[in-house]
PDB file of C-alpha atoms in Angstrom:
ATOM      1  CA  THR A   1     100.283  39.600 188.849  1.00 86.00           C
ATOM      2  CA  GLN A   2     101.786  39.740 185.372  1.00 92.00           C
ATOM      3  CA  TYR A   3     104.445  42.116 184.120  1.00 93.00           C
ATOM      4  CA  SER A   4     106.611  42.598 181.077  1.00 96.00           C
ATOM      5  CA  VAL A   5     109.710  44.666 180.353  1.00 97.00           C
ATOM      6  CA  GLY A   6     110.986  45.477 176.878  1.00 97.00           C
ATOM      7  CA  TYR A   7     113.472  47.545 174.934  1.00 97.00           C
ATOM      8  CA  THR A   8     113.564  48.331 171.208  1.00 97.00           C
ATOM      9  CA  ARG A   9     116.015  50.237 169.078  1.00 97.00           C
ATOM     10  CA  SER A  10     115.436  51.378 165.507  1.00 96.00           C
ATOM     11  CA  GLU A  11     118.223  52.795 163.364  1.00 95.00           C
ATOM     12  CA  GLU A  12     117.785  54.681 160.090  1.00 94.00           C
ATOM     13  CA  SER A  13     120.095  56.913 158.115  1.00 92.00           C
ATOM     14  CA  ASP A  14     118.483  60.047 159.553  1.00 95.00           C
ATOM     15  CA  TYR A  15     116.639  58.810 162.653  1.00 96.00           C
ATOM     16  CA  THR A  16     117.435  56.737 165.748  1.00 97.00           C
ATOM     17  CA  ALA A  17     114.717  55.618 168.173  1.00 97.00           C
ATOM     18  CA  ASN A  18     115.208  53.965 171.565  1.00 97.00           C
ATOM     19  CA  THR A  19     112.194  52.846 173.607  1.00 97.00           C
ATOM     20  CA  ALA A  20     111.943  51.115 176.985  1.00 98.00           C
ATOM     21  CA  THR A  21     108.564  49.794 178.145  1.00 97.00           C
ATOM     22  CA  PHE A  22     107.106  48.365 181.340  1.00 97.00           C
ATOM     23  CA  ASP A  23     103.609  46.873 181.741  1.00 97.00           C
ATOM     24  CA  LEU A  24     101.931  45.479 184.849  1.00 97.00           C
ATOM     25  CA  SER A  25      98.514  43.851 185.265  1.00 96.00           C
ATOM     26  CA  GLN A  26      96.686  42.451 188.301  1.00 95.00           C
ATOM     27  CA  ASP A  27      93.588  40.222 188.405  1.00 94.00           C
ATOM     28  CA  LEU A  28      91.082  40.919 191.192  1.00 93.00           C
ATOM     29  CA  PHE A  29      87.769  39.576 192.540  1.00 89.00           C
ATOM     30  CA  GLY A  30      88.158  36.043 191.309  1.00 87.00           C
ATOM     31  CA  ASP A  31      89.743  37.098 188.001  1.00 87.00           C
ATOM     32  CA  LEU A  32      86.608  39.061 187.036  1.00 93.00           C
ATOM     33  CA  THR A  33      88.489  42.375 187.116  1.00 96.00           C
ATOM     34  CA  THR A  34      91.876  43.197 185.599  1.00 96.00           C
ATOM     35  CA  VAL A  35      93.720  46.424 186.361  1.00 97.00           C
ATOM     36  CA  SER A  36      96.725  47.325 184.200  1.00 97.00           C
ATOM     37  CA  PHE A  37      99.396  50.015 184.113  1.00 97.00           C
ATOM     38  CA  GLY A  38     102.049  50.745 181.520  1.00 97.00           C
ATOM     39  CA  TYR A  39     104.876  53.199 180.991  1.00 98.00           C
ATOM     40  CA  SER A  40     107.164  53.812 178.036  1.00 98.00           C
ATOM     41  CA  GLN A  41     110.192  56.084 177.744  1.00 97.00           C
ATOM     42  CA  GLY A  42     111.630  57.028 174.380  1.00 97.00           C
ATOM     43  CA  TRP A  43     114.889  58.731 173.412  1.00 96.00           C
ATOM     44  CA  ASP A  44     115.016  59.697 169.740  1.00 97.00           C
ATOM     45  CA  GLU A  45     117.623  61.470 167.639  1.00 97.00           C
ATOM     46  CA  VAL A  46     116.639  63.326 164.463  1.00 97.00           C
ATOM     47  CA  ARG A  47     119.152  63.990 161.691  1.00 96.00           C
ATOM     48  CA  ARG A  48     118.929  65.404 158.175  1.00 94.00           C
ATOM     49  CA  ARG A  49     120.517  63.812 155.131  1.00 94.00           C
ATOM     50  CA  GLY A  50     123.110  66.049 153.514  1.00 91.00           C
ATOM     51  CA  ASP A  51     123.509  68.190 156.655  1.00 93.00           C
ATOM     52  CA  LYS A  52     126.002  66.690 159.119  1.00 91.00           C
ATOM     53  CA  ALA A  53     125.626  69.661 161.486  1.00 93.00           C
ATOM     54  CA  PHE A  54     121.899  69.022 162.017  1.00 95.00           C
ATOM     55  CA  LYS A  55     121.129  66.897 165.068  1.00 96.00           C
ATOM     56  CA  GLU A  56     118.061  67.189 167.326  1.00 96.00           C
ATOM     57  CA  THR A  57     116.583  65.054 170.104  1.00 97.00           C
ATOM     58  CA  ILE A  58     113.089  64.018 171.217  1.00 97.00           C
ATOM     59  CA  ASP A  59     112.106  62.828 174.683  1.00 98.00           C
ATOM     60  CA  ARG A  60     108.880  60.776 174.746  1.00 97.00           C
ATOM     61  CA  ARG A  61     106.839  59.514 177.713  1.00 98.00           C
ATOM     62  CA  ASN A  62     103.735  57.335 177.545  1.00 98.00           C
ATOM     63  CA  TYR A  63     101.514  56.492 180.544  1.00 98.00           C
ATOM     64  CA  ARG A  64      98.725  53.895 180.260  1.00 98.00           C
ATOM     65  CA  LEU A  65      95.953  52.822 182.647  1.00 98.00           C
ATOM     66  CA  GLY A  66      93.379  50.123 181.961  1.00 98.00           C
ATOM     67  CA  LEU A  67      90.413  48.457 183.634  1.00 97.00           C
ATOM     68  CA  ASN A  68      88.758  45.328 182.205  1.00 97.00           C
ATOM     69  CA  GLN A  69      85.647  43.818 183.749  1.00 97.00           C
ATOM     70  CA  ILE A  70      83.665  40.647 183.060  1.00 96.00           C
ATOM     71  CA  ILE A  71      80.061  41.860 183.463  1.00 96.00           C
ATOM     72  CA  THR A  72      78.290  38.596 182.617  1.00 95.00           C
ATOM     73  CA  PRO A  73      79.492  35.265 181.191  1.00 92.00           C
ATOM     74  CA  SER A  74      78.809  36.762 177.745  1.00 95.00           C
ATOM     75  CA  LEU A  75      79.800  40.427 178.184  1.00 96.00           C
ATOM     76  CA  MET A  76      83.227  41.970 178.775  1.00 97.00           C
ATOM     77  CA  MET A  77      83.945  45.702 179.001  1.00 97.00           C
ATOM     78  CA  GLY A  78      87.104  47.758 179.248  1.00 98.00           C
ATOM     79  CA  LEU A  79      88.095  51.337 180.002  1.00 98.00           C
ATOM     80  CA  ASN A  80      91.543  52.652 178.999  1.00 98.00           C
ATOM     81  CA  TYR A  81      93.349  55.970 179.441  1.00 98.00           C
ATOM     82  CA  GLU A  82      96.586  57.123 177.817  1.00 98.00           C
ATOM     83  CA  LEU A  83      98.734  60.210 178.386  1.00 98.00           C
ATOM     84  CA  ILE A  84     101.594  61.011 176.005  1.00 98.00           C
ATOM     85  CA  THR A  85     104.127  63.825 176.416  1.00 98.00           C
ATOM     86  CA  ASP A  86     106.740  64.678 173.796  1.00 98.00           C
ATOM     87  CA  GLU A  87     109.507  67.274 174.037  1.00 98.00           C
ATOM     88  CA  GLY A  88     112.107  68.239 171.458  1.00 97.00           C
ATOM     89  CA  PHE A  89     112.213  68.535 167.678  1.00 97.00           C
ATOM     90  CA  LEU A  90     108.718  67.293 166.752  1.00 97.00           C
ATOM     91  CA  ASN A  91     108.370  68.299 163.100  1.00 94.00           C
ATOM     92  CA  ASN A  92     109.798  66.801 159.911  1.00 94.00           C
ATOM     93  CA  PRO A  93     113.216  68.285 158.993  1.00 94.00           C
ATOM     94  CA  TYR A  94     112.412  67.996 155.271  1.00 94.00           C
ATOM     95  CA  ARG A  95     108.857  69.335 155.135  1.00 95.00           C
ATOM     96  CA  SER A  96     107.909  72.901 154.156  1.00 96.00           C
ATOM     97  CA  VAL A  97     104.782  75.048 154.225  1.00 97.00           C
ATOM     98  CA  ARG A  98     103.388  77.359 151.542  1.00 97.00           C
ATOM     99  CA  TYR A  99     102.743  81.108 151.784  1.00 97.00           C
ATOM    100  CA  LEU A 100     101.405  83.644 149.309  1.00 97.00           C
ATOM    101  CA  ASP A 101     104.146  85.342 147.276  1.00 97.00           C
ATOM    102  CA  PRO A 102     103.067  87.688 144.449  1.00 94.00           C
ATOM    103  CA  THR A 103     106.623  87.725 143.077  1.00 95.00           C
ATOM    104  CA  SER A 104     106.556  83.967 142.454  1.00 95.00           C
ATOM    105  CA  PRO A 105     105.406  82.694 139.017  1.00 95.00           C
ATOM    106  CA  VAL A 106     103.020  80.248 140.756  1.00 95.00           C
ATOM    107  CA  GLY A 107     101.796  82.764 143.341  1.00 96.00           C
ATOM    108  CA  TYR A 108     103.318  81.123 146.379  1.00 96.00           C
ATOM    109  CA  ALA A 109     106.675  80.142 147.886  1.00 97.00           C
ATOM    110  CA  PHE A 110     107.916  77.740 150.572  1.00 97.00           C
ATOM    111  CA  GLU A 111     109.536  78.001 154.005  1.00 97.00           C
ATOM    112  CA  PRO A 112     110.430  75.293 156.587  1.00 96.00           C
ATOM    113  CA  GLU A 113     107.655  74.205 158.927  1.00 96.00           C
ATOM    114  CA  ARG A 114     107.944  74.929 162.656  1.00 96.00           C
ATOM    115  CA  TYR A 115     106.239  73.010 165.457  1.00 97.00           C
ATOM    116  CA  PRO A 116     106.077  73.737 169.190  1.00 97.00           C
ATOM    117  CA  ARG A 117     108.823  72.012 171.194  1.00 97.00           C
ATOM    118  CA  THR A 118     106.304  70.246 173.454  1.00 98.00           C
ATOM    119  CA  HIS A 119     103.203  68.165 172.777  1.00 98.00           C
ATOM    120  CA  THR A 120     100.825  66.609 175.306  1.00 98.00           C
ATOM    121  CA  SER A 121      97.886  64.406 174.359  1.00 98.00           C
ATOM    122  CA  ASN A 122      95.195  62.530 176.274  1.00 98.00           C
ATOM    123  CA  SER A 123      92.915  59.751 175.078  1.00 98.00           C
ATOM    124  CA  VAL A 124      90.235  57.616 176.703  1.00 98.00           C
ATOM    125  CA  SER A 125      88.455  54.635 175.203  1.00 98.00           C
ATOM    126  CA  LEU A 126      85.541  52.419 176.180  1.00 98.00           C
ATOM    127  CA  ASN A 127      85.196  48.993 174.579  1.00 98.00           C
ATOM    128  CA  ALA A 128      82.876  46.019 174.891  1.00 98.00           C
ATOM    129  CA  ARG A 129      82.671  42.468 173.531  1.00 97.00           C
ATOM    130  CA  TYR A 130      79.549  40.319 173.626  1.00 97.00           C
ATOM    131  CA  TYR A 131      79.642  36.590 172.892  1.00 96.00           C
ATOM    132  CA  LEU A 132      76.599  35.258 171.076  1.00 95.00           C
ATOM    133  CA  PRO A 133      75.094  31.800 171.804  1.00 88.00           C
ATOM    134  CA  TYR A 134      76.368  30.341 168.501  1.00 85.00           C
ATOM    135  CA  ARG A 135      80.087  31.051 169.252  1.00 86.00           C
ATOM    136  CA  ALA A 136      80.121  34.327 167.315  1.00 95.00           C
ATOM    137  CA  ALA A 137      80.904  37.688 168.933  1.00 97.00           C
ATOM    138  CA  VAL A 138      80.238  41.372 168.375  1.00 98.00           C
ATOM    139  CA  HIS A 139      82.461  44.142 169.655  1.00 98.00           C
ATOM    140  CA  GLY A 140      82.532  47.921 169.727  1.00 98.00           C
ATOM    141  CA  GLU A 141      84.761  50.750 170.873  1.00 98.00           C
ATOM    142  CA  TYR A 142      84.517  54.519 171.323  1.00 98.00           C
ATOM    143  CA  ARG A 143      87.680  56.607 171.668  1.00 98.00           C
ATOM    144  CA  TYR A 144      88.146  60.316 172.378  1.00 98.00           C
ATOM    145  CA  TYR A 145      91.450  62.135 171.830  1.00 98.00           C
ATOM    146  CA  THR A 146      92.525  65.677 172.647  1.00 98.00           C
ATOM    147  CA  ASP A 147      95.867  67.515 172.756  1.00 97.00           C
ATOM    148  CA  ASP A 148      97.354  70.921 173.486  1.00 97.00           C
ATOM    149  CA  TRP A 149      97.824  71.638 169.761  1.00 97.00           C
ATOM    150  CA  GLY A 150      94.080  72.085 169.347  1.00 97.00           C
ATOM    151  CA  ILE A 151      93.228  68.667 167.888  1.00 97.00           C
ATOM    152  CA  ASP A 152      90.092  66.898 169.106  1.00 98.00           C
ATOM    153  CA  ALA A 153      89.191  63.519 167.625  1.00 98.00           C
ATOM    154  CA  ASN A 154      86.426  60.940 167.976  1.00 98.00           C
ATOM    155  CA  SER A 155      86.356  57.388 166.642  1.00 98.00           C
ATOM    156  CA  ILE A 156      83.738  54.638 166.743  1.00 98.00           C
ATOM    157  CA  GLU A 157      84.437  51.037 165.759  1.00 98.00           C
ATOM    158  CA  VAL A 158      82.089  48.042 165.523  1.00 98.00           C
ATOM    159  CA  GLY A 159      82.846  44.495 164.404  1.00 98.00           C
ATOM    160  CA  TYR A 160      81.527  40.958 164.101  1.00 97.00           C
ATOM    161  CA  THR A 161      83.452  37.654 164.361  1.00 97.00           C
ATOM    162  CA  HIS A 162      81.962  34.348 163.233  1.00 96.00           C
ATOM    163  CA  PRO A 163      83.834  31.010 163.563  1.00 94.00           C
ATOM    164  CA  TRP A 164      82.786  28.049 161.413  1.00 92.00           C
ATOM    165  CA  LYS A 165      84.716  24.774 161.527  1.00 89.00           C
ATOM    166  CA  GLN A 166      88.333  25.675 160.627  1.00 90.00           C
ATOM    167  CA  TRP A 167      87.305  29.142 159.405  1.00 94.00           C
ATOM    168  CA  ILE A 168      86.924  32.488 161.145  1.00 94.00           C
ATOM    169  CA  PHE A 169      85.091  35.278 159.302  1.00 96.00           C
ATOM    170  CA  GLU A 170      85.335  38.907 160.387  1.00 96.00           C
ATOM    171  CA  ALA A 171      83.672  42.157 159.369  1.00 97.00           C
ATOM    172  CA  GLY A 172      84.076  45.643 160.791  1.00 97.00           C
ATOM    173  CA  PHE A 173      83.495  49.366 160.346  1.00 97.00           C
ATOM    174  CA  ARG A 174      85.424  52.313 161.799  1.00 97.00           C
ATOM    175  CA  TRP A 175      84.468  56.006 161.694  1.00 97.00           C
ATOM    176  CA  TYR A 176      86.990  58.721 162.599  1.00 96.00           C
ATOM    177  CA  ASP A 177      86.767  62.517 162.740  1.00 96.00           C
ATOM    178  CA  GLN A 178      89.245  65.140 163.917  1.00 96.00           C
ATOM    179  CA  SER A 179      89.707  68.901 164.019  1.00 97.00           C
ATOM    180  CA  ALA A 180      92.834  70.675 162.766  1.00 96.00           C
ATOM    181  CA  ALA A 181      95.800  71.826 164.856  1.00 97.00           C
ATOM    182  CA  ASP A 182      95.691  75.509 165.800  1.00 97.00           C
ATOM    183  CA  PHE A 183      98.715  76.335 163.644  1.00 97.00           C
ATOM    184  CA  TYR A 184      97.845  74.223 160.560  1.00 97.00           C
ATOM    185  CA  SER A 185      97.217  75.806 157.167  1.00 96.00           C
ATOM    186  CA  ASP A 186      97.496  74.662 153.568  1.00 94.00           C
ATOM    187  CA  LEU A 187      98.462  78.215 152.494  1.00 96.00           C
ATOM    188  CA  TYR A 188      99.616  81.034 154.780  1.00 97.00           C
ATOM    189  CA  PRO A 189      98.994  84.708 153.878  1.00 96.00           C
ATOM    190  CA  PHE A 190     102.683  85.696 154.001  1.00 96.00           C
ATOM    191  CA  ARG A 191     106.112  84.483 155.123  1.00 96.00           C
ATOM    192  CA  ASN A 192     106.492  83.919 158.894  1.00 96.00           C
ATOM    193  CA  ALA A 193     102.771  84.546 159.313  1.00 96.00           C
ATOM    194  CA  GLN A 194     102.828  83.048 162.827  1.00 96.00           C
ATOM    195  CA  ASN A 195     105.153  81.445 165.365  1.00 96.00           C
ATOM    196  CA  PHE A 196     104.297  77.852 164.425  1.00 97.00           C
ATOM    197  CA  LEU A 197     103.662  76.562 160.911  1.00 97.00           C
ATOM    198  CA  ALA A 198     102.447  73.154 159.738  1.00 97.00           C
ATOM    199  CA  ARG A 199     101.132  71.696 156.483  1.00 95.00           C
ATOM    200  CA  ASP A 200     101.185  68.025 157.461  1.00 93.00           C
ATOM    201  CA  LYS A 201      97.866  66.467 156.389  1.00 90.00           C
ATOM    202  CA  GLU A 202      97.745  64.479 159.645  1.00 92.00           C
ATOM    203  CA  LEU A 203      97.308  67.802 161.499  1.00 95.00           C
ATOM    204  CA  SER A 204      94.451  68.950 159.245  1.00 94.00           C
ATOM    205  CA  SER A 205      90.753  68.469 159.876  1.00 94.00           C
ATOM    206  CA  PHE A 206      89.422  65.316 158.222  1.00 92.00           C
ATOM    207  CA  SER A 207      87.125  62.362 158.626  1.00 94.00           C
ATOM    208  CA  SER A 208      87.478  58.786 157.448  1.00 93.00           C
ATOM    209  CA  GLN A 209      85.475  55.590 157.171  1.00 93.00           C
ATOM    210  CA  MET A 210      87.033  52.125 156.994  1.00 93.00           C
ATOM    211  CA  PHE A 211      85.337  48.856 156.088  1.00 94.00           C
ATOM    212  CA  THR A 212      87.169  45.615 156.947  1.00 93.00           C
ATOM    213  CA  LEU A 213      86.642  42.039 155.815  1.00 94.00           C
ATOM    214  CA  GLY A 214      88.808  39.197 157.103  1.00 93.00           C
ATOM    215  CA  VAL A 215      89.110  35.436 156.677  1.00 94.00           C
ATOM    216  CA  THR A 216      91.311  33.079 158.726  1.00 92.00           C
ATOM    217  CA  TYR A 217      91.786  29.386 157.938  1.00 91.00           C
ATOM    218  CA  GLU A 218      93.479  26.989 160.368  1.00 88.00           C
ATOM    219  CA  LEU A 219      95.597  24.454 158.519  1.00 85.00           C
ATOM    220  CA  PRO A 220      95.672  20.794 159.553  1.00 83.00           C
ATOM    221  CA  PRO A 221      98.579  19.838 161.877  1.00 77.00           C
ATOM    222  CA  LEU A 222     101.841  19.822 159.919  1.00 72.00           C
ATOM    223  CA  GLY A 223     103.651  17.503 162.318  1.00 71.00           C
ATOM    224  CA  TRP A 224     106.469  20.001 162.919  1.00 71.00           C
ATOM    225  CA  LYS A 225     108.004  19.878 166.386  1.00 70.00           C
ATOM    226  CA  TYR A 226     107.975  23.593 167.146  1.00 70.00           C
ATOM    227  CA  LEU A 227     104.874  24.558 165.164  1.00 72.00           C
ATOM    228  CA  GLU A 228     101.639  23.647 166.939  1.00 74.00           C
ATOM    229  CA  LYS A 229      99.153  25.814 165.003  1.00 78.00           C
ATOM    230  CA  THR A 230      99.307  27.337 161.522  1.00 83.00           C
ATOM    231  CA  THR A 231      96.798  29.732 159.982  1.00 86.00           C
ATOM    232  CA  VAL A 232      96.411  31.526 156.677  1.00 89.00           C
ATOM    233  CA  ASN A 233      94.966  35.032 157.032  1.00 90.00           C
ATOM    234  CA  PHE A 234      93.528  37.448 154.514  1.00 91.00           C
ATOM    235  CA  TYR A 235      92.267  40.935 155.362  1.00 91.00           C
ATOM    236  CA  TYR A 236      90.879  43.568 153.038  1.00 91.00           C
ATOM    237  CA  ASP A 237      90.450  47.187 154.201  1.00 90.00           C
ATOM    238  CA  ARG A 238      88.751  49.889 152.184  1.00 90.00           C
ATOM    239  CA  ILE A 239      89.429  53.363 153.564  1.00 89.00           C
ATOM    240  CA  HIS A 240      87.696  56.509 152.406  1.00 89.00           C
ATOM    241  CA  VAL A 241      89.094  59.824 153.656  1.00 87.00           C
ATOM    242  CA  ASN A 242      87.400  63.239 153.376  1.00 82.00           C
ATOM    243  CA  GLY A 243      89.371  66.343 154.260  1.00 51.00           C
ATOM    244  CA  THR A 244      92.400  68.379 153.369  1.00 42.00           C
ATOM    245  CA  ALA A 245      94.566  66.817 150.662  1.00 37.00           C
ATOM    246  CA  MET A 246      93.742  63.247 151.699  1.00 38.00           C
ATOM    247  CA  PRO A 247      92.441  61.078 148.825  1.00 39.00           C
ATOM    248  CA  MET A 248      90.735  57.697 148.906  1.00 39.00           C
ATOM    249  CA  ARG A 249      93.063  54.728 149.146  1.00 40.00           C
ATOM    250  CA  LEU A 250      92.780  50.957 149.145  1.00 41.00           C
ATOM    251  CA  ARG A 251      94.839  48.538 151.248  1.00 41.00           C
ATOM    252  CA  SER A 252      94.929  44.768 151.457  1.00 41.00           C
ATOM    253  CA  ALA A 253      97.216  42.316 153.249  1.00 40.00           C
ATOM    254  CA  VAL A 254      97.861  38.595 153.332  1.00 41.00           C
ATOM    255  CA  GLY A 255      99.680  36.897 156.230  1.00 41.00           C
ATOM    256  CA  LEU A 256     100.792  33.376 157.104  1.00 43.00           C
TER     257      LEU A 256
END
């Protein structure tokens, strides 16, 4: 049996986040099966710059279940489930939505967005990794997400890892598609058109494709007492997004 307990605190000028986590895993049937469980509790405080009277809270709970199975000496599979519940002030205190206003010179005006005070989401994923005879491996994952705001999302990811001497080469592709939240709109017909209002692009309907290339090089031993292994890593991601107000973007990262 393995377990871990953790606590993190993040402090910003207008946001404070506290999170406590607990994870437990148990190996069964000669270490061929691993069952895991995790729980996280978050206590957040939302503030607004320039408004000392504004102070809201968020209560977050995250439940995780996992099952990993060694099918053959070359094939591993895993099934994971996650339930997240949030309660409190869930929207951005600075963001606004647009509505049609014939009296405005531009034809529209703004009002603050409003989200429901509760949010519950469920996700399930199935993943597999197959080790090839020449030390390389292929992997894949399918994930389904749904919540009570009307968002349904599907994602598929495939990848290939190839080691060669001190090098490791990686390539991958990820496809993602989601529907919009029930209360999302880029432009509402009039002010206070409905109880809940949102213009956040992450709540819109969109799809994306991401291509990944990665290279890792293991440096020779440096002879340092507390540093046994050193690697240089380079990853390049190209992400193309189709949907509401979400343009193409490029991202790259280098790590040591």
